[in-house]
Amino acid sequence: MIIERLRAAKILPILDIEDLAIGEELAGVLQNNGLEIVEVTMRHPKAAQIVKAMKKIAPALIIGMGTVKSADDIVRAKDAGADFLVSPGASPRLLSALAKSGLPSLPGVASASEAMTAYEAGFSLLKFFPAEAAGGIAWLKAIKGPLPEISFCPTGGISADKASEYLALPNVICAGGSWVANKALIAARDWSAIEKNIKKITGLK
Ligand code: 3PG
């Protein structure tokens, strides 16, 4: 189950990749360094093609597709071989499309009402986004009392240091962030910096 893999991984690296060849190289680096699970955003036209190529190179890597905003995005992500779906927010139409997708999904929420709406639609693991801007650790602590049935993967503005504070919360199963392999490191093909960051998170286990 994806939820168990996320819980074990603790950190969900969020990758924003624009270039196919770079995506292929990066997939090799991730696999060789024992990374098990990542999210690749759908922010670029080639995102689905890049995920398909990454899957060929690193078949054991679990890849979620993020920035899913429509039923069309879900079709493209499934076609690319995505293992799970992540959205930044959750409109009623998107929640229903995610529920029908057949893939594990983490809809994005940033308020109690949004969390309750997503839970009613069948989702009990939610992305809390944008975590730091929307209330961060204080928000998660406050929501635990009334909504103990919901777990969160907070993302948005979470640094390597801050991640461990989030992970100490009982309603957080993993923390997402681009810091492991941010856009600049990926574009510069700075594999050694990315390897160092991967070691930091694999050492968390
Ligand atoms: C996301 O897609 O969840 C965020 O853009 C990642 O946020 P970060 O770049 O601040 O880590």
CSV table of C-alpha atoms and ligand atoms in Angstrom, one decimal:
chain,number,residue,atom,x,y,z
A,1,MET,CA,0.0,0.0,0.0
A,2,ILE,CA,1.2,3.5,-0.9
A,3,ILE,CA,0.3,4.8,2.6
A,4,GLU,CA,2.7,2.2,4.2
A,5,ARG,CA,5.4,3.1,1.7
A,6,LEU,CA,5.0,6.8,2.4
A,7,ARG,CA,5.1,6.1,6.1
A,8,ALA,CA,8.3,4.1,5.8
A,9,ALA,CA,9.9,6.6,3.5
A,10,LYS,CA,9.0,9.6,5.8
A,11,ILE,CA,10.1,12.1,3.1
A,12,LEU,CA,8.4,12.4,-0.2
A,13,PRO,CA,10.8,14.2,-2.6
A,14,ILE,CA,8.9,16.4,-5.0
A,15,LEU,CA,10.5,16.7,-8.4
A,16,ASP,CA,9.9,19.4,-11.0
A,17,ILE,CA,11.5,18.1,-14.2
A,18,GLU,CA,11.2,19.9,-17.5
A,19,ASP,CA,13.6,17.9,-19.7
A,20,LEU,CA,13.3,14.3,-20.8
A,21,ALA,CA,17.0,13.4,-20.9
A,22,ILE,CA,17.5,15.0,-17.4
A,23,GLY,CA,14.5,13.0,-16.1
A,24,GLU,CA,16.1,9.8,-17.4
A,25,GLU,CA,19.5,10.5,-15.8
A,26,LEU,CA,17.8,11.5,-12.5
A,27,ALA,CA,15.8,8.3,-12.4
A,28,GLY,CA,19.1,6.3,-12.6
A,29,VAL,CA,20.5,8.4,-9.8
A,30,LEU,CA,17.5,7.9,-7.6
A,31,GLN,CA,17.4,4.2,-8.2
A,32,ASN,CA,21.2,3.7,-7.6
A,33,ASN,CA,20.9,5.6,-4.3
A,34,GLY,CA,18.1,3.4,-3.0
A,35,LEU,CA,15.3,6.0,-3.2
A,36,GLU,CA,11.9,4.2,-3.1
A,37,ILE,CA,9.3,6.8,-3.7
A,38,VAL,CA,8.9,10.3,-5.3
A,39,GLU,CA,6.4,12.7,-6.6
A,40,VAL,CA,6.8,14.2,-10.1
A,41,THR,CA,4.8,17.3,-10.8
A,42,MET,CA,2.6,17.7,-13.9
A,43,ARG,CA,3.7,21.3,-14.3
A,44,HIS,CA,5.3,20.9,-17.7
A,45,PRO,CA,4.0,19.6,-21.0
A,46,LYS,CA,6.4,16.7,-21.1
A,47,ALA,CA,5.6,15.5,-17.5
A,48,ALA,CA,3.8,12.3,-18.5
A,49,GLN,CA,6.4,11.4,-21.1
A,50,ILE,CA,9.1,12.0,-18.5
A,51,VAL,CA,7.4,9.8,-15.9
A,52,LYS,CA,7.0,7.0,-18.5
A,53,ALA,CA,10.7,7.2,-19.3
A,54,MET,CA,11.7,7.3,-15.6
A,55,LYS,CA,9.6,4.2,-15.0
A,56,LYS,CA,11.5,2.3,-17.8
A,57,ILE,CA,14.9,3.2,-16.2
A,58,ALA,CA,13.9,2.7,-12.6
A,59,PRO,CA,11.0,0.2,-12.5
A,60,ALA,CA,11.3,-0.2,-8.8
A,61,LEU,CA,10.8,3.5,-8.1
A,62,ILE,CA,7.3,4.3,-6.9
A,63,ILE,CA,6.3,7.5,-8.7
A,64,GLY,CA,3.3,9.6,-7.8
A,65,MET,CA,2.2,12.3,-10.2
A,66,GLY,CA,1.5,15.7,-8.5
A,67,THR,CA,-0.2,18.9,-9.5
A,68,VAL,CA,-3.2,16.8,-10.7
A,69,LYS,CA,-6.0,19.3,-11.3
A,70,SER,CA,-8.4,17.7,-13.7
A,71,ALA,CA,-9.8,14.4,-15.0
A,72,ASP,CA,-7.6,14.9,-18.1
A,73,ASP,CA,-4.5,15.1,-15.8
A,74,ILE,CA,-5.6,11.8,-14.2
A,75,VAL,CA,-5.9,10.1,-17.6
A,76,ARG,CA,-2.4,11.4,-18.6
A,77,ALA,CA,-0.9,10.3,-15.2
A,78,LYS,CA,-2.4,6.8,-15.5
A,79,ASP,CA,-1.2,6.5,-19.0
A,80,ALA,CA,2.3,7.4,-17.8
A,81,GLY,CA,2.2,4.6,-15.3
A,82,ALA,CA,1.9,6.8,-12.1
A,83,ASP,CA,1.5,4.7,-8.9
A,84,PHE,CA,-0.4,7.4,-7.1
A,85,LEU,CA,-1.8,10.9,-7.5
A,86,VAL,CA,-1.4,14.1,-5.6
A,87,SER,CA,-3.3,17.3,-6.1
A,88,PRO,CA,-2.6,20.8,-4.7
A,89,GLY,CA,-6.3,21.4,-3.9
A,90,ALA,CA,-9.5,19.5,-4.2
A,91,SER,CA,-12.6,20.7,-6.0
A,92,PRO,CA,-15.7,18.5,-5.8
A,93,ARG,CA,-15.3,17.5,-9.4
A,94,LEU,CA,-11.6,16.5,-8.9
A,95,LEU,CA,-12.4,14.6,-5.7
A,96,SER,CA,-14.9,12.5,-7.6
A,97,ALA,CA,-12.5,11.9,-10.5
A,98,LEU,CA,-9.7,10.9,-8.0
A,99,ALA,CA,-12.1,8.5,-6.3
A,100,LYS,CA,-13.0,6.9,-9.6
A,101,SER,CA,-9.3,6.8,-10.8
A,102,GLY,CA,-8.5,3.4,-9.2
A,103,LEU,CA,-5.2,4.9,-8.0
A,104,PRO,CA,-4.3,5.8,-4.4
A,105,SER,CA,-4.7,9.6,-4.2
A,106,LEU,CA,-3.7,12.4,-1.8
A,107,PRO,CA,-6.0,15.4,-2.4
A,108,GLY,CA,-4.7,18.7,-1.3
A,109,VAL,CA,-6.4,20.6,1.5
A,110,ALA,CA,-5.6,23.7,3.6
A,111,SER,CA,-8.7,24.0,5.9
A,112,ALA,CA,-10.9,22.0,8.2
A,113,SER,CA,-13.8,22.2,5.8
A,114,GLU,CA,-11.7,21.0,2.9
A,115,ALA,CA,-10.3,18.2,4.9
A,116,MET,CA,-13.9,17.1,5.9
A,117,THR,CA,-15.1,17.3,2.3
A,118,ALA,CA,-12.1,15.1,1.1
A,119,TYR,CA,-12.8,12.7,3.9
A,120,GLU,CA,-16.5,12.4,3.0
A,121,ALA,CA,-15.3,11.7,-0.6
A,122,GLY,CA,-13.4,8.7,0.8
A,123,PHE,CA,-9.9,10.1,1.4
A,124,SER,CA,-8.2,9.7,4.8
A,125,LEU,CA,-4.7,10.6,3.8
A,126,LEU,CA,-4.5,14.2,2.5
A,127,LYS,CA,-1.8,16.5,1.3
A,128,PHE,CA,-1.7,19.6,3.5
A,129,PHE,CA,-0.7,22.4,1.1
A,130,PRO,CA,0.8,25.0,1.2
A,131,ALA,CA,1.9,23.8,4.7
A,132,GLU,CA,4.1,26.6,5.9
A,133,ALA,CA,2.0,29.3,4.4
A,134,ALA,CA,-1.3,27.8,5.6
A,135,GLY,CA,-0.5,27.4,9.3
A,136,GLY,CA,2.2,24.7,9.4
A,137,ILE,CA,2.8,22.7,12.6
A,138,ALA,CA,0.3,24.8,14.6
A,139,TRP,CA,-2.5,23.9,12.1
A,140,LEU,CA,-1.8,20.2,12.2
A,141,LYS,CA,-1.7,20.2,16.0
A,142,ALA,CA,-5.0,22.1,16.1
A,143,ILE,CA,-6.8,19.8,13.6
A,144,LYS,CA,-5.8,16.6,15.4
A,145,GLY,CA,-8.4,17.0,18.1
A,146,PRO,CA,-11.5,17.4,15.9
A,147,LEU,CA,-10.3,15.3,12.9
A,148,PRO,CA,-8.3,12.4,14.4
A,149,GLU,CA,-9.4,10.1,11.6
A,150,ILE,CA,-7.4,12.1,9.0
A,151,SER,CA,-3.6,11.8,8.3
A,152,PHE,CA,-1.6,14.3,6.4
A,153,CYS,CA,1.5,14.6,4.2
A,154,PRO,CA,2.4,18.3,4.5
A,155,THR,CA,4.2,20.0,1.7
A,156,GLY,CA,5.1,23.5,0.7
A,157,GLY,CA,8.0,25.5,2.2
A,158,ILE,CA,9.2,22.5,4.3
A,159,SER,CA,13.0,22.5,4.7
A,160,ALA,CA,15.2,19.5,5.6
A,161,ASP,CA,15.4,20.7,9.2
A,162,LYS,CA,11.7,21.5,9.5
A,163,ALA,CA,10.7,18.1,8.2
A,164,SER,CA,11.7,16.3,11.4
A,165,GLU,CA,9.4,18.6,13.4
A,166,TYR,CA,6.5,17.8,11.1
A,167,LEU,CA,7.3,14.1,11.3
A,168,ALA,CA,7.1,14.2,15.1
A,169,LEU,CA,3.3,15.0,14.9
A,170,PRO,CA,1.0,12.0,15.3
A,171,ASN,CA,-1.2,12.9,12.3
A,172,VAL,CA,1.7,13.3,9.9
A,173,ILE,CA,2.8,10.2,8.0
A,174,CYS,CA,5.4,11.8,5.7
A,175,ALA,CA,6.6,15.3,4.7
A,176,GLY,CA,7.0,16.4,1.1
A,177,GLY,CA,9.4,18.9,-0.3
A,178,SER,CA,11.5,19.9,-3.3
A,179,TRP,CA,14.6,20.3,-1.2
A,180,VAL,CA,16.0,16.8,-1.8
A,181,ALA,CA,16.3,17.5,-5.5
A,182,ASN,CA,15.1,21.0,-6.2
A,183,LYS,CA,14.7,22.5,-9.7
A,184,ALA,CA,18.1,24.2,-9.7
A,185,LEU,CA,19.9,21.1,-8.7
A,186,ILE,CA,18.1,19.0,-11.3
A,187,ALA,CA,18.6,21.6,-14.1
A,188,ALA,CA,22.3,21.8,-13.2
A,189,ARG,CA,22.6,17.9,-13.1
A,190,ASP,CA,24.1,18.3,-9.7
A,191,TRP,CA,23.8,14.6,-9.0
A,192,SER,CA,26.3,14.6,-6.1
A,193,ALA,CA,24.3,17.2,-4.1
A,194,ILE,CA,21.2,15.2,-4.8
A,195,GLU,CA,22.9,12.0,-3.7
A,196,LYS,CA,23.9,13.7,-0.4
A,197,ASN,CA,20.3,14.8,0.2
A,198,ILE,CA,19.0,11.2,-0.6
A,199,LYS,CA,21.5,9.8,2.0
A,200,LYS,CA,20.1,12.3,4.6
A,201,ILE,CA,16.6,10.9,4.1
A,202,THR,CA,17.4,7.2,3.7
A,203,GLY,CA,19.4,7.6,7.0
A,204,LEU,CA,16.1,8.6,8.7
A,205,LYS,CA,14.9,5.0,8.7
B,1,3PG,C1,4.4,21.0,-3.8
B,1,3PG,O1,4.2,20.9,-5.0
B,1,3PG,O2,3.9,20.3,-2.9
B,1,3PG,C2,5.3,22.1,-3.4
B,1,3PG,O3,5.5,23.0,-4.5
B,1,3PG,C3,6.6,21.7,-2.9
B,1,3PG,O4,6.9,22.7,-2.1
B,1,3PG,P1,8.4,23.2,-1.8
B,1,3PG,O5,9.0,23.4,-3.2
B,1,3PG,O6,8.3,24.4,-1.0
B,1,3PG,O7,9.1,22.1,-1.1
